[in-house]
Short mmCIF file of C-alpha atoms and ligand atoms in Angstrom, two decimals:
data_model
loop_
_atom_site.label_atom_id
_atom_site.label_comp_id
_atom_site.label_asym_id
_atom_site.label_seq_id
_atom_site.Cartn_x
_atom_site.Cartn_y
_atom_site.Cartn_z
CA MET X 1 83.64 69.28 89.93
CA SER X 2 86.37 67.40 88.07
CA GLU X 3 89.47 67.52 90.23
CA GLU X 4 89.75 68.10 93.96
CA PHE X 5 92.18 70.47 95.62
CA TYR X 6 94.77 69.52 98.20
CA PHE X 7 96.70 71.91 100.40
CA MET X 8 100.44 71.50 99.96
CA ASP X 9 103.39 73.64 100.96
CA GLY X 10 101.19 76.68 101.49
CA ASN X 11 99.20 76.37 98.24
CA TYR X 12 95.87 74.90 97.17
CA VAL X 13 96.80 72.67 94.24
CA PRO X 14 94.84 70.25 92.03
CA SER X 15 95.27 66.73 93.47
CA SER X 16 97.14 65.52 90.38
CA GLU X 17 99.82 68.14 91.05
CA ALA X 18 100.28 67.25 94.74
CA LYS X 19 103.40 65.09 94.51
CA ILE X 20 106.06 63.91 96.95
CA PRO X 21 109.57 62.98 95.74
CA VAL X 22 110.71 59.34 95.90
CA ARG X 23 113.46 60.23 98.38
CA CYS X 24 111.16 62.10 100.76
CA HIS X 25 112.22 61.22 104.34
CA ALA X 26 108.62 60.50 105.40
CA PHE X 27 108.27 57.91 102.64
CA LEU X 28 111.60 56.24 103.36
CA TYR X 29 111.28 56.17 107.16
CA GLY X 30 107.59 56.63 108.07
CA THR X 31 108.33 60.03 109.61
CA SER X 32 105.05 61.85 109.36
CA VAL X 33 102.36 62.60 111.92
CA PHE X 34 98.76 63.05 110.96
CA GLU X 35 95.14 63.43 111.96
CA GLY X 36 91.90 61.99 110.66
CA ILE X 37 88.99 64.39 111.07
CA ARG X 38 85.41 63.95 109.91
CA GLY X 39 83.00 66.43 108.41
CA TYR X 40 79.27 65.65 108.66
CA TRP X 41 76.60 66.98 106.34
CA ASN X 42 73.47 68.22 108.12
CA GLU X 43 70.72 68.00 105.51
CA GLU X 44 68.12 70.09 107.41
CA GLU X 45 70.52 72.97 107.89
CA LYS X 46 72.30 72.42 104.55
CA GLN X 47 75.47 72.77 106.55
CA LEU X 48 78.70 70.78 106.80
CA TYR X 49 80.09 70.49 110.33
CA VAL X 50 83.68 69.46 111.00
CA PHE X 51 83.79 67.63 114.31
CA ARG X 52 86.26 68.72 117.01
CA ALA X 53 88.81 70.00 114.50
CA LYS X 54 90.48 72.02 117.26
CA GLU X 55 91.17 68.95 119.42
CA HIS X 56 92.55 67.03 116.44
CA ILE X 57 94.92 69.82 115.46
CA GLU X 58 96.05 70.21 119.07
CA ARG X 59 96.84 66.49 119.17
CA MET X 60 98.79 66.89 115.94
CA PHE X 61 100.84 69.64 117.61
CA ASN X 62 101.68 67.16 120.39
CA SER X 63 102.58 64.43 117.89
CA SER X 64 104.79 66.95 116.06
CA LYS X 65 106.53 67.93 119.27
CA ILE X 66 107.29 64.30 120.13
CA MET X 67 108.72 63.80 116.62
CA PHE X 68 110.77 67.04 116.49
CA MET X 69 108.56 68.49 113.78
CA ASP X 70 107.43 72.03 113.15
CA ALA X 71 103.71 72.01 112.32
CA LYS X 72 104.23 75.44 110.64
CA TYR X 73 100.79 76.98 111.24
CA THR X 74 98.79 78.11 114.26
CA LEU X 75 95.58 76.42 115.32
CA ASP X 76 93.48 79.21 113.77
CA GLU X 77 95.44 79.00 110.54
CA TYR X 78 94.81 75.24 110.34
CA LEU X 79 91.09 75.76 110.92
CA ASP X 80 91.00 78.41 108.18
CA ILE X 81 92.87 76.16 105.74
CA ILE X 82 90.45 73.28 106.42
CA LYS X 83 87.45 75.56 105.82
CA THR X 84 88.90 76.93 102.61
CA LEU X 85 89.83 73.49 101.32
CA ILE X 86 86.37 72.00 101.89
CA LYS X 87 84.73 75.03 100.31
CA LYS X 88 87.02 74.73 97.29
CA ASN X 89 86.10 71.04 97.02
CA GLU X 90 82.41 71.97 97.29
CA TYR X 91 81.51 69.09 99.59
CA LYS X 92 77.85 68.71 100.50
CA GLU X 93 78.20 65.26 102.07
CA ASN X 94 80.16 63.48 104.79
CA CYS X 95 83.89 63.79 104.34
CA TYR X 96 87.28 63.07 105.87
CA ILE X 97 90.08 65.59 106.36
CA ARG X 98 93.65 64.38 106.60
CA PRO X 99 96.36 66.83 107.70
CA GLU X 100 99.93 65.52 107.69
CA VAL X 101 103.12 67.09 108.99
CA TYR X 102 106.05 65.25 107.48
CA LYS X 103 109.81 65.21 107.21
CA SER X 104 110.31 66.32 103.65
CA SER X 105 114.08 66.51 103.07
CA LEU X 106 115.73 64.11 100.65
CA LYS X 107 117.95 62.88 103.44
CA ILE X 108 119.37 59.40 103.78
CA GLY X 109 119.37 58.29 107.43
CA PRO X 110 116.37 58.27 109.77
CA GLY X 111 117.51 61.02 112.21
CA LEU X 112 114.87 63.69 112.75
CA TYR X 113 117.48 66.48 112.84
CA ASP X 114 118.72 68.53 109.85
CA CYS X 115 115.52 67.67 108.06
CA ASP X 116 112.84 70.05 106.75
CA ASP X 117 109.17 69.76 107.66
CA SER X 118 106.23 70.18 105.31
CA VAL X 119 102.47 70.22 105.71
CA LEU X 120 99.84 68.75 103.45
CA ILE X 121 96.11 68.43 103.89
CA PHE X 122 93.81 66.41 101.70
CA THR X 123 90.11 65.70 101.89
CA ILE X 124 87.96 62.87 100.56
CA LYS X 125 84.26 62.09 100.58
CA LEU X 126 83.74 59.33 103.10
CA GLY X 127 80.88 57.17 104.31
CA ASN X 128 81.06 54.53 107.04
CA TYR X 129 84.33 52.70 107.77
CA PHE X 130 82.53 49.56 108.91
CA LYS X 131 79.88 48.41 106.46
CA GLY X 132 76.71 46.61 107.44
CA ASP X 133 74.43 46.70 110.46
CA GLU X 134 75.70 43.58 112.20
CA PRO X 135 77.94 44.09 115.24
CA LEU X 136 81.58 43.22 114.66
CA LYS X 137 83.24 39.86 115.10
CA VAL X 138 86.51 40.70 116.80
CA CYS X 139 89.61 38.79 117.90
CA VAL X 140 92.47 39.61 120.22
CA SER X 141 95.49 40.18 118.01
CA ASN X 142 98.65 38.07 118.23
CA TRP X 143 100.54 41.26 117.49
CA ASN X 144 101.27 43.43 120.53
CA ARG X 145 100.57 47.16 120.73
CA LEU X 146 103.85 49.07 120.89
CA PRO X 147 104.82 50.45 124.28
CA ASP X 148 105.31 54.18 124.82
CA ASN X 149 109.10 53.95 124.70
CA THR X 150 109.24 52.22 121.28
CA ILE X 151 107.05 54.05 118.75
CA PRO X 152 104.77 55.97 121.10
CA PRO X 153 101.06 55.25 120.42
CA ARG X 154 100.21 58.59 122.07
CA ALA X 155 101.56 60.25 118.92
CA LYS X 156 99.77 59.56 115.64
CA ILE X 157 102.87 58.59 113.66
CA SER X 158 102.40 57.11 110.19
CA GLY X 159 105.22 54.54 110.65
CA ALA X 160 103.42 53.12 113.71
CA TYR X 161 100.54 52.04 111.48
CA ALA X 162 102.60 49.05 110.31
CA ASN X 163 101.58 47.61 113.70
CA THR X 164 97.91 48.35 112.99
CA ALA X 165 98.30 46.96 109.45
CA LEU X 166 99.57 43.61 110.76
CA MET X 167 96.72 43.40 113.27
CA ILE X 168 93.91 44.19 110.89
CA THR X 169 95.32 41.97 108.14
CA GLU X 170 95.66 39.01 110.47
CA ALA X 171 92.14 39.56 111.78
CA LYS X 172 90.59 39.78 108.31
CA LYS X 173 92.47 36.77 106.98
CA SER X 174 91.20 34.78 109.97
CA GLY X 175 87.58 35.73 109.26
CA PHE X 176 87.17 38.52 111.85
CA ASP X 177 86.17 42.13 111.20
CA ASP X 178 88.84 43.71 113.38
CA ALA X 179 91.16 43.18 116.33
CA ILE X 180 91.79 44.27 119.89
CA SER X 181 95.40 45.07 120.69
CA ILE X 182 97.15 43.92 123.83
CA SER X 183 100.41 45.28 125.25
CA ALA X 184 103.41 43.06 125.98
CA ASP X 185 102.31 42.85 129.66
CA GLY X 186 99.07 41.13 128.56
CA LYS X 187 96.83 44.11 129.32
CA VAL X 188 94.30 45.39 126.79
CA ALA X 189 95.37 48.53 124.93
CA GLU X 190 92.72 49.50 122.35
CA GLY X 191 91.40 48.46 118.92
CA SER X 192 93.63 48.23 115.85
CA ALA X 193 92.94 51.87 114.96
CA MET X 194 90.21 52.75 117.42
CA ASN X 195 89.69 53.09 121.14
CA PHE X 196 87.72 50.51 123.05
CA PHE X 197 84.97 50.47 125.69
CA LEU X 198 83.33 47.76 127.74
CA VAL X 199 79.86 48.22 129.19
CA GLU X 200 79.30 46.75 132.65
CA GLY X 201 75.83 47.54 134.00
CA ASN X 202 75.61 51.34 134.05
CA SER X 203 79.39 51.75 133.79
CA LEU X 204 81.61 52.39 130.80
CA VAL X 205 85.10 50.98 131.22
CA THR X 206 88.05 52.01 129.05
CA THR X 207 91.80 51.76 129.32
CA PRO X 208 93.67 54.81 130.68
CA SER X 209 95.84 57.11 128.56
CA THR X 210 98.93 55.31 129.94
CA SER X 211 97.86 51.93 128.45
CA ASN X 212 99.67 52.47 125.11
CA ILE X 213 96.73 54.02 123.31
CA LEU X 214 96.16 56.94 121.04
CA VAL X 215 94.12 59.15 123.34
CA GLY X 216 91.13 59.53 121.07
CA VAL X 217 89.03 62.59 120.49
CA THR X 218 86.02 60.29 120.08
CA ARG X 219 86.94 58.51 123.34
CA ASN X 220 86.90 61.85 125.18
CA THR X 221 83.60 62.74 123.50
CA ILE X 222 81.98 59.45 124.56
CA MET X 223 83.24 59.80 128.12
CA GLU X 224 81.71 63.26 128.41
CA LEU X 225 78.41 62.33 126.74
CA ALA X 226 78.05 59.16 128.83
CA LYS X 227 78.57 61.06 132.07
CA GLU X 228 76.61 64.20 131.22
CA GLU X 229 73.74 62.92 129.11
CA LEU X 230 73.34 59.22 129.91
CA LYS X 231 74.27 59.50 133.59
CA MET X 232 76.66 56.56 133.30
CA GLU X 233 79.71 56.02 135.43
CA VAL X 234 82.94 56.17 133.39
CA VAL X 235 85.90 54.19 134.66
CA GLU X 236 89.43 54.39 133.25
CA ARG X 237 91.40 51.35 134.37
CA GLU X 238 93.54 48.51 133.08
CA ILE X 239 91.56 45.71 131.43
CA ASN X 240 92.58 42.04 131.45
CA ARG X 241 91.92 39.80 128.45
CA THR X 242 89.35 37.56 130.15
CA GLU X 243 87.26 40.60 131.13
CA LEU X 244 86.58 40.98 127.41
CA TYR X 245 84.66 37.72 127.39
CA ILE X 246 82.29 38.41 130.27
CA ALA X 247 81.31 42.09 129.94
CA ASP X 248 77.72 43.04 129.06
CA GLU X 249 78.59 44.93 125.86
CA ALA X 250 81.61 46.29 124.01
CA PHE X 251 82.26 48.79 121.24
CA PHE X 252 85.06 50.51 119.37
CA CYS X 253 85.13 54.24 118.83
CA GLY X 254 87.15 56.57 116.69
CA THR X 255 86.81 59.23 114.05
CA GLY X 256 86.83 56.61 111.29
CA ALA X 257 85.03 53.83 113.14
CA GLN X 258 82.57 56.23 114.84
CA ILE X 259 80.71 54.00 117.33
CA ALA X 260 81.22 50.41 116.15
CA PRO X 261 79.31 47.84 118.22
CA ILE X 262 81.08 44.53 118.90
CA GLY X 263 79.03 41.33 118.76
CA SER X 264 81.68 38.85 119.88
CA ILE X 265 85.32 38.65 120.95
CA ASP X 266 87.32 35.50 120.24
CA HIS X 267 84.06 33.66 119.40
CA ARG X 268 82.41 34.59 122.71
CA PRO X 269 79.22 36.54 121.92
CA PHE X 270 77.79 39.37 124.01
CA GLY X 271 74.19 38.66 125.00
CA ASP X 272 72.26 37.56 121.93
CA GLY X 273 75.01 38.84 119.62
CA LYS X 274 72.92 41.89 118.64
CA ILE X 275 73.87 45.51 119.29
CA GLY X 276 73.78 46.18 123.06
CA LYS X 277 71.21 48.63 124.50
CA LYS X 278 73.73 51.07 125.98
CA THR X 279 75.90 50.92 122.88
CA LEU X 280 72.87 51.80 120.76
CA GLU X 281 72.01 54.76 123.00
CA ILE X 282 75.58 56.05 122.77
CA GLN X 283 75.66 55.53 119.01
CA LYS X 284 72.41 57.47 118.47
CA LEU X 285 73.53 60.36 120.65
CA TYR X 286 76.93 60.49 118.95
CA ASP X 287 75.36 60.52 115.47
CA ASP X 288 73.25 63.54 116.44
CA VAL X 289 76.05 65.38 118.22
CA VAL X 290 78.51 65.17 115.31
CA ARG X 291 75.88 66.55 112.91
CA GLY X 292 75.32 69.61 115.11
CA LYS X 293 71.83 68.44 116.11
CA VAL X 294 72.36 68.83 119.87
CA GLU X 295 72.56 72.52 120.78
CA LYS X 296 74.68 71.97 123.88
CA TYR X 297 77.44 70.31 121.85
CA LYS X 298 77.37 72.54 118.78
CA LYS X 299 80.52 74.08 120.25
CA TRP X 300 82.33 70.97 118.92
CA CYS X 301 81.04 71.42 115.37
CA MET X 302 82.81 73.86 113.04
CA PRO X 303 80.44 75.09 110.29
CA ILE X 304 81.96 75.33 106.83
CA TYR X 305 79.30 77.28 104.93
C1 LIG E 1 95.43 53.73 117.00
C2 LIG E 1 94.22 54.59 117.14
N1 LIG E 1 93.60 54.62 118.33
C3 LIG E 1 92.49 55.39 118.51
C4 LIG E 1 91.96 56.13 117.48
C5 LIG E 1 90.76 56.99 117.72
O1 LIG E 1 91.12 58.34 117.78
P1 LIG E 1 90.11 59.50 117.42
O2 LIG E 1 88.88 59.24 118.17
O3 LIG E 1 90.79 60.74 117.86
O4 LIG E 1 89.90 59.44 115.96
C6 LIG E 1 92.56 56.10 116.23
C7 LIG E 1 91.98 56.87 115.14
O5 LIG E 1 92.54 57.43 114.33
C8 LIG E 1 93.73 55.32 116.04
O6 LIG E 1 94.36 55.27 114.87
#
């Protein structure tokens, strides 16, 4: 297939025709909310499953509400559009689906009032976000995660990703793979664009939804799988910086990152620096669940074909 389709303003258009004007409010002021959703190709079934699309769209409705945006379509309509778009793009491999609700008026001034909303959805073929098999070398970022009453991390707002951009750039330029974000009070928030878990014995520890995090769909998935399938205890609590250095294992999780094992934080390795045992178990289970290979959790996988 030569050119892919994007969904824009109610139509499926060739990607080269999907254009946004220079004076679009979202471009000038970062006023769009979005989701990142993954589709996984199951080779045995010759089926593409989109993972927890419903939960992503519901989160986008919440982001839209916070930002005075009208997301235009119902949940079922979004799911239908995603199915149609992937079918039109004829994907038979892993992919990424990116819906955006954005302020589209050519208005000067950042106010969210008197400003039209538009919806676009694009898809791309996508492999792994983190390359390589080695666990990640991670630092604690010098940049703080934004608190809820600045640009709320609970909403997935494009403008807020300037914060993530500074973190990841600083980390990479300093020779790390990624960064952990800390709030102004010194407490751990999450990764740069992922949630974060520590493993302590048979417990999984993660920061609560009030710790200036995006409350991740993958995070919720891991919490349920760990409790139900791996019989682990899951604890949501504040995490101090020095706890990062003495836990048994740590990993990031997110739609993009999937389950990304961490080998060291601020030059302090976990164990022998290899992927931790619990992390590996969680990673394997997650990889099967997202591909619709675990019957009990097929309810989370939306078939496309
Ligand atoms: C800041 C941030 N935190 C957490 C996540 C993980 O969220 P999810 O698992 O819903 O993809 C993301 C992913 O997009 C993110 O950008």
